[in-house]
Tab-separated table of C-alpha atoms in Angstrom:
chain	number	residue	atom	x	y	z
L	203	MET	CA	-6.276	-24.170	6.317
L	204	ARG	CA	-8.087	-21.444	5.017
L	205	ILE	CA	-6.513	-18.570	4.895
L	206	PHE	CA	-7.344	-14.875	4.301
L	207	ILE	CA	-4.770	-12.549	2.514
L	208	THR	CA	-4.658	-9.674	1.815
L	209	GLY	CA	-2.057	-8.239	-0.812
L	210	GLY	CA	-1.932	-11.690	-2.662
L	211	SER	CA	-1.487	-9.764	-6.902
L	212	GLY	CA	1.112	-8.593	-5.365
L	213	PHE	CA	5.068	-9.039	-5.510
L	214	ILE	CA	5.738	-10.400	-1.917
L	215	GLY	CA	2.178	-11.297	-1.750
L	216	SER	CA	2.121	-13.289	-4.583
L	217	TYR	CA	5.160	-15.420	-3.240
L	218	VAL	CA	3.725	-16.179	0.241
L	219	ALA	CA	-0.013	-17.583	-2.119
L	220	HIS	CA	1.790	-19.533	-3.856
L	221	ARG	CA	3.785	-20.855	-1.332
L	222	LEU	CA	0.872	-21.441	0.866
L	223	LEU	CA	-1.040	-23.116	-2.072
L	224	THR	CA	1.355	-25.668	-2.346
L	225	ALA	CA	1.634	-26.666	0.721
L	226	GLY	CA	-2.136	-27.413	0.623
L	227	HIS	CA	-3.775	-24.164	2.352
L	228	GLU	CA	-7.347	-22.584	0.980
L	229	LEU	CA	-6.981	-19.189	-0.066
L	230	VAL	CA	-9.027	-15.906	0.212
L	231	ALA	CA	-6.802	-13.501	-1.242
L	232	LEU	CA	-8.292	-9.737	-1.193
L	233	VAL	CA	-7.458	-8.389	-4.652
L	234	ARG	CA	-8.121	-4.599	-5.629
L	235	ASN	CA	-7.857	-6.333	-9.363
L	236	PRO	CA	-8.336	-10.143	-9.678
L	237	ARG	CA	-7.279	-9.417	-13.455
L	238	LYS	CA	-3.444	-9.090	-12.246
L	239	LEU	CA	-2.481	-11.584	-10.760
L	240	PRO	CA	-4.265	-14.607	-13.661
L	241	TRP	CA	-2.911	-17.894	-11.800
L	242	LEU	CA	-4.750	-16.904	-8.745
L	243	GLN	CA	-7.929	-17.114	-10.749
L	244	THR	CA	-7.097	-20.385	-12.281
L	245	GLN	CA	-6.698	-22.592	-8.457
L	246	ALA	CA	-9.042	-23.847	-6.755
L	247	ALA	CA	-8.276	-23.307	-3.640
L	248	VAL	CA	-8.051	-19.911	-4.052
L	249	SER	CA	-11.622	-17.458	-3.106
L	250	LEU	CA	-11.184	-14.065	-4.886
L	251	VAL	CA	-12.142	-11.087	-3.205
L	252	HIS	CA	-12.649	-7.761	-5.398
L	253	ALA	CA	-12.997	-5.350	-2.986
L	254	GLY	CA	-9.146	-2.720	-0.817
L	255	LEU	CA	-8.607	-2.458	2.143
L	256	GLY	CA	-11.585	0.286	2.938
L	257	ASP	CA	-14.437	-2.253	2.187
L	258	ASP	CA	-14.684	-3.272	6.208
L	259	ASN	CA	-18.106	-5.064	5.886
L	260	GLN	CA	-15.598	-7.250	2.714
L	261	LEU	CA	-13.120	-7.525	5.619
L	262	ARG	CA	-15.055	-8.499	8.485
L	263	LYS	CA	-17.249	-11.357	5.987
L	264	GLN	CA	-14.430	-13.152	4.109
L	265	VAL	CA	-12.582	-13.553	7.797
L	266	GLU	CA	-15.983	-15.804	8.299
L	267	GLY	CA	-14.531	-19.640	8.735
L	268	CYS	CA	-10.351	-18.489	8.588
L	269	GLY	CA	-7.785	-20.363	10.440
L	270	ALA	CA	-5.573	-17.219	9.680
L	271	CYS	CA	-5.033	-14.119	8.378
L	272	ILE	CA	-1.521	-12.814	6.534
L	273	HIS	CA	-1.583	-8.986	5.782
L	274	ILE	CA	0.733	-7.621	3.728
L	275	ALA	CA	-1.587	-5.312	1.492
L	276	LEU	CA	-0.091	-1.574	2.176
L	277	GLY	CA	-2.669	1.802	2.120
L	278	TRP	CA	-1.400	4.677	1.079
L	279	GLY	CA	-1.784	8.995	1.794
L	280	ASP	CA	0.518	11.897	0.854
L	281	THR	CA	-0.561	13.113	4.471
L	282	PRO	CA	-0.508	11.398	8.439
L	283	ALA	CA	-3.997	12.163	8.495
L	284	ALA	CA	-4.345	10.430	4.705
L	285	MET	CA	-2.157	7.657	5.793
L	286	LEU	CA	-3.589	6.462	8.986
L	287	SER	CA	-7.163	6.406	6.711
L	288	ALA	CA	-5.562	4.732	4.530
L	289	ASP	CA	-3.731	1.879	5.737
L	290	THR	CA	-3.204	1.752	10.011
L	291	LEU	CA	-7.200	2.617	10.476
L	292	PRO	CA	-7.980	-0.992	8.288
L	293	THR	CA	-5.484	-2.408	9.525
L	294	ALA	CA	-7.213	-1.627	12.727
L	295	ILE	CA	-10.600	-2.203	11.639
L	296	LEU	CA	-9.398	-6.357	9.910
L	297	LEU	CA	-7.530	-7.141	13.334
L	298	GLU	CA	-11.521	-6.021	15.161
L	299	ALA	CA	-12.953	-8.779	12.124
L	300	CYS	CA	-10.195	-11.497	12.636
L	301	LEU	CA	-11.002	-11.327	16.787
L	302	GLN	CA	-14.695	-11.127	16.077
L	303	ALA	CA	-14.784	-14.407	13.722
L	304	GLY	CA	-12.688	-16.257	15.823
L	305	VAL	CA	-9.322	-16.103	13.359
L	306	GLU	CA	-6.619	-17.906	15.664
L	307	LYS	CA	-3.747	-16.600	13.899
L	308	PHE	CA	-2.583	-12.807	12.697
L	309	ILE	CA	0.144	-12.436	10.525
L	310	TYR	CA	1.420	-8.684	10.206
L	311	THR	CA	3.652	-7.806	6.903
L	312	SER	CA	5.569	-4.609	8.165
L	313	SER	CA	9.169	-3.109	7.669
L	314	THR	CA	12.715	-2.451	8.544
L	315	ALA	CA	11.502	1.115	8.357
L	316	VAL	CA	9.884	1.726	11.450
L	317	ILE	CA	13.428	1.687	12.735
L	318	GLY	CA	14.112	5.148	11.035
L	319	ASP	CA	18.074	5.614	11.040
L	320	PHE	CA	19.953	2.451	11.204
L	321	PRO	CA	22.094	2.272	14.046
L	322	PRO	CA	25.748	-0.221	13.731
L	323	LEU	CA	24.248	-3.560	15.004
L	324	ILE	CA	19.923	-4.296	14.612
L	325	ASP	CA	17.907	-6.173	16.938
L	326	GLU	CA	14.261	-7.025	18.146
L	327	GLU	CA	15.178	-5.367	20.648
L	328	THR	CA	15.785	-2.093	19.087
L	329	LYS	CA	13.301	0.749	19.807
L	330	PRO	CA	11.657	2.559	16.590
L	331	SER	CA	11.952	5.114	15.805
L	332	PRO	CA	10.137	6.078	11.669
L	333	VAL	CA	11.043	9.767	10.194
L	334	ASN	CA	8.948	9.415	7.592
L	335	LEU	CA	5.208	8.131	7.500
L	336	TYR	CA	5.459	4.642	5.468
L	337	GLY	CA	7.721	3.625	8.688
L	338	ALA	CA	4.964	5.630	11.162
L	339	THR	CA	2.054	4.090	10.036
L	340	LYS	CA	3.957	0.689	10.686
L	341	ALA	CA	5.352	0.750	13.474
L	342	ALA	CA	1.439	2.724	14.878
L	343	SER	CA	-0.099	-0.887	13.073
L	344	GLU	CA	1.829	-3.267	15.296
L	345	ALA	CA	1.231	-1.521	18.220
L	346	TYR	CA	-2.257	-2.843	17.296
L	347	VAL	CA	-0.884	-5.717	17.017
L	348	LEU	CA	1.336	-6.924	19.326
L	349	ALA	CA	-1.611	-5.218	21.672
L	350	VAL	CA	-4.465	-7.517	19.953
L	351	GLU	CA	-3.076	-10.204	21.200
L	352	ALA	CA	-2.020	-9.102	24.652
L	353	ILE	CA	-5.555	-8.697	25.470
L	354	SER	CA	-7.004	-11.343	23.614
L	355	GLY	CA	-4.474	-13.936	23.266
L	356	MET	CA	-5.608	-13.974	19.161
L	357	GLN	CA	-1.872	-15.516	18.244
L	358	CYS	CA	-0.067	-12.151	17.047
L	359	THR	CA	3.303	-12.660	14.519
L	360	VAL	CA	4.921	-9.165	12.677
L	361	ILE	CA	7.263	-9.733	9.954
L	362	ARG	CA	9.759	-6.964	8.846
L	363	PRO	CA	10.702	-6.993	5.735
L	364	GLY	CA	13.846	-5.585	4.142
L	365	TYR	CA	14.825	-5.130	1.003
L	366	THR	CA	12.888	-7.918	-1.062
L	367	PHE	CA	13.201	-9.397	-4.091
L	368	GLY	CA	13.297	-11.739	-7.050
L	369	ASN	CA	11.499	-12.552	-10.770
L	370	PRO	CA	7.811	-12.658	-11.471
L	371	VAL	CA	6.811	-16.102	-8.740
L	372	VAL	CA	4.772	-17.290	-12.310
L	373	PRO	CA	4.714	-15.944	-15.446
L	374	GLY	CA	3.093	-12.332	-15.172
L	375	ALA	CA	3.401	-12.199	-12.033
L	376	ALA	CA	4.698	-9.231	-10.459
L	377	THR	CA	8.591	-8.345	-9.654
L	378	GLU	CA	9.696	-5.397	-6.914
L	379	SER	CA	8.219	-1.735	-6.956
L	380	ASP	CA	11.989	-0.437	-6.735
L	381	ASN	CA	14.102	-0.542	-10.139
L	382	ARG	CA	17.980	-0.498	-8.887
L	383	PHE	CA	18.057	-4.049	-9.801
L	384	ARG	CA	16.534	-2.877	-13.239
L	385	GLU	CA	18.878	0.371	-13.805
L	386	ILE	CA	21.390	-1.154	-12.870
L	387	VAL	CA	21.535	-3.442	-15.081
L	388	ARG	CA	20.506	-0.879	-17.910
L	389	LEU	CA	23.090	0.428	-17.590
L	390	ALA	CA	24.884	-2.697	-17.858
L	391	ALA	CA	23.949	-3.536	-21.251
L	392	ALA	CA	24.225	-0.151	-22.869
L	393	GLY	CA	28.010	-0.092	-21.720
L	394	GLN	CA	27.266	3.110	-19.691
L	395	ASN	CA	28.939	3.812	-16.602
L	396	ILE	CA	27.204	3.414	-13.199
L	397	LYS	CA	27.449	5.301	-10.334
L	398	LEU	CA	26.248	5.128	-6.478
L	399	LYS	CA	27.069	5.464	-3.245
L	400	ALA	CA	30.734	3.751	-1.338
L	401	GLY	CA	28.943	1.002	1.588
L	402	ASP	CA	25.009	1.509	-0.013
L	403	GLY	CA	24.445	-2.113	-0.032
L	404	THR	CA	21.648	-4.015	2.217
L	405	GLN	CA	20.524	-7.695	3.657
L	406	PHE	CA	18.510	-7.897	0.561
L	407	ILE	CA	16.179	-11.585	1.185
L	408	TRP	CA	14.635	-13.363	-1.948
L	409	ALA	CA	11.138	-13.207	-2.042
L	410	GLY	CA	11.231	-17.425	-2.064
L	411	ASP	CA	12.844	-16.728	1.597
L	412	LEU	CA	10.617	-14.182	2.640
L	413	ALA	CA	7.500	-16.975	1.824
L	414	GLY	CA	9.056	-19.735	3.759
L	415	ILE	CA	9.162	-17.861	6.662
L	416	TYR	CA	5.106	-16.982	6.824
L	417	GLU	CA	5.431	-20.228	5.772
L	418	SER	CA	7.035	-20.752	9.429
L	419	VAL	CA	4.744	-18.477	11.035
L	420	ILE	CA	2.074	-20.242	10.280
L	421	ASN	CA	3.153	-23.765	11.165
L	422	SER	CA	4.194	-22.136	14.963
L	423	GLU	CA	2.625	-21.821	18.233
L	424	ARG	CA	4.829	-19.135	19.201
L	425	LYS	CA	2.991	-15.735	20.525
L	426	ARG	CA	3.800	-11.988	19.949
L	427	GLU	CA	6.936	-12.118	18.045
L	428	VAL	CA	8.460	-9.566	15.976
L	429	TYR	CA	10.574	-11.087	13.574
L	430	PHE	CA	13.199	-9.399	10.847
L	431	ALA	CA	12.886	-11.086	7.350
L	432	LEU	CA	16.697	-10.115	6.523
L	433	SER	CA	19.358	-12.313	4.510
L	434	ARG	CA	22.403	-13.063	7.081
L	435	THR	CA	24.661	-11.374	4.686
L	436	PHE	CA	25.067	-7.630	4.269
L	437	VAL	CA	26.147	-7.083	0.220
L	438	SER	CA	26.973	-4.150	-2.112
L	439	TRP	CA	25.405	-2.209	-4.912
L	440	GLU	CA	28.581	-1.490	-6.363
L	441	HIS	CA	28.952	-5.666	-6.029
L	442	ILE	CA	25.795	-5.912	-7.975
L	443	ALA	CA	26.860	-4.065	-10.789
L	444	ALA	CA	30.109	-5.370	-10.947
L	445	GLU	CA	28.074	-8.299	-12.115
L	446	ALA	CA	25.489	-7.553	-13.908
L	447	ALA	CA	28.121	-5.560	-16.159
L	448	GLU	CA	30.314	-9.158	-15.743
L	449	LEU	CA	27.085	-11.177	-16.518
L	450	ALA	CA	26.441	-9.131	-19.549
L	451	GLY	CA	30.334	-8.948	-20.824
L	452	SER	CA	30.517	-4.563	-20.590
L	453	ASN	CA	32.538	-2.042	-20.684
L	454	SER	CA	30.855	-0.090	-18.276
L	455	HIS	CA	32.514	1.417	-15.151
L	456	ILE	CA	30.898	2.265	-11.606
L	457	ILE	CA	32.512	5.327	-9.821
L	458	VAL	CA	31.683	4.891	-6.009
L	459	CYS	CA	30.856	8.442	-4.814
L	460	GLY	CA	31.668	8.828	-1.530
L	461	GLU	CA	33.158	7.733	1.597
L	462	ARG	CA	33.006	3.805	2.482
L	463	ASP	CA	30.722	3.665	6.302
L	464	GLU	CA	30.791	0.263	8.392
L	465	PRO	CA	27.220	-0.649	7.013
L	466	SER	CA	24.438	-1.364	9.798
L	467	MET	CA	23.421	-5.058	10.142
L	468	PHE	CA	20.185	-6.688	11.689
L	469	ASP	CA	20.272	-9.616	13.750
L	470	VAL	CA	18.589	-12.259	11.911
L	471	SER	CA	19.384	-15.070	14.208
L	472	LYS	CA	15.820	-15.169	15.972
L	473	LEU	CA	14.561	-16.706	11.817
L	474	GLU	CA	17.398	-20.136	12.563
L	475	LYS	CA	16.934	-20.490	16.378
L	476	HIS	CA	13.089	-20.221	15.884
L	477	PHE	CA	12.289	-21.632	12.291
L	478	GLY	CA	16.013	-23.272	11.259
L	479	LEU	CA	15.863	-20.235	8.509
L	480	LYS	CA	19.283	-18.997	7.456
L	481	PRO	CA	18.315	-16.850	4.305
L	482	GLU	CA	21.603	-16.095	1.881
L	483	PRO	CA	21.448	-14.320	-1.101
L	484	TYR	CA	22.728	-16.126	-3.457
L	485	PRO	CA	22.191	-17.355	-6.038
L	486	HIS	CA	19.620	-15.893	-6.103
L	487	ILE	CA	20.940	-12.226	-6.483
L	488	THR	CA	22.456	-13.513	-9.729
L	489	ASP	CA	19.015	-15.254	-11.148
L	490	HIS	CA	17.843	-12.032	-10.948
L	491	LEU	CA	20.523	-10.294	-13.019
L	492	LYS	CA	20.044	-12.833	-15.144
L	493	TYR	CA	15.952	-12.547	-16.031
L	494	CYS	CA	16.716	-8.632	-15.941
L	495	LEU	CA	18.920	-8.896	-18.592
L	496	ARG	CA	16.960	-11.644	-20.467
L	497	GLY	CA	14.377	-8.136	-20.396
L	498	LYS	CA	17.075	-5.833	-20.603
L	499	ALA	CA	15.711	-3.863	-17.635
C-alpha cells in the first residue's frame, strides 16, 4: 500500500516508517528537515516531501494516490489560538485532503494526555478532560477524526500512545525527547543520588511495539476505533533507577519522596482482543538503559 505519513523523521515516526517499509509498503513522508534522518533518503520505497504541516497545497497534493494516511507529527503553540492554528487546523485540513483524494484509511496519533488527571482505572470509554493545551489539541483533533468517519465512511482510527521509549530504530535516528531515562543513567554512572517521587511510573511502551500497533491497524478493517497504546505492566521510575544503578555498578542512593499512592492503570485489553497484541516493557527497558549507559546519557 502507498501510505502518506507525517512525522516520519521523529522518534515514533521513524519506528513506524521502518516497520511499514519492512512489511513492503511504499511511503510518502512529510518531513520538515530531510537531513534529520538520512536513512529515509536511501530507501527506494520512500518519497520525501520537504514541507511542514501548514503547507496546505503540499498536503492536498501528496495524499493523492495513497491508500492510507498516518498522522504523527505535532504542531506547537504557546496559546490556545496558536495551538489551534499549528496543530488542530492542519489535522482538519489533512483529513479534508484525504477525503477529497479518496484515501481509505486515516490513523491519528493522539495521546493519553486527552484524559487529563488520571482516575484509578482508565479505558477507551473514560471521558476526555484535558488539563493542558497539548491534551486539548489532541482531544479536539480526535473529535474531528471520528466525526469525519461518521459522515464519510473513511476508516478512521485514533491511537493514544503513553510514554514511549527505545533506542534509535537505526543508527542516526531519533530517540525519545523526554530525558528522564538519560538523566537517571547520568546520575547512576556518576554515583550521585537519584531523587524520585514515590510511586511515580507508568505503563511504558517500547517504540517497536507501538509501531506494531500502527501496522495492525493498517491491516485491519475495524472502523471508528480508539486504542490506548501502552504496555500491560506498570513500572516505577524507582525500579528503573535501581536497575540503572545495578547495570552501572554504581553506589548511587535512590531517595524516594512523598507518599506512595496506587498507580492509575490503563486497560489495554482491546489491543489483545482486536489484534492479539500484548505489549510488555521488558526486556526493552533493560536494553534501553544499556544503550544510555554506553553513551553515559
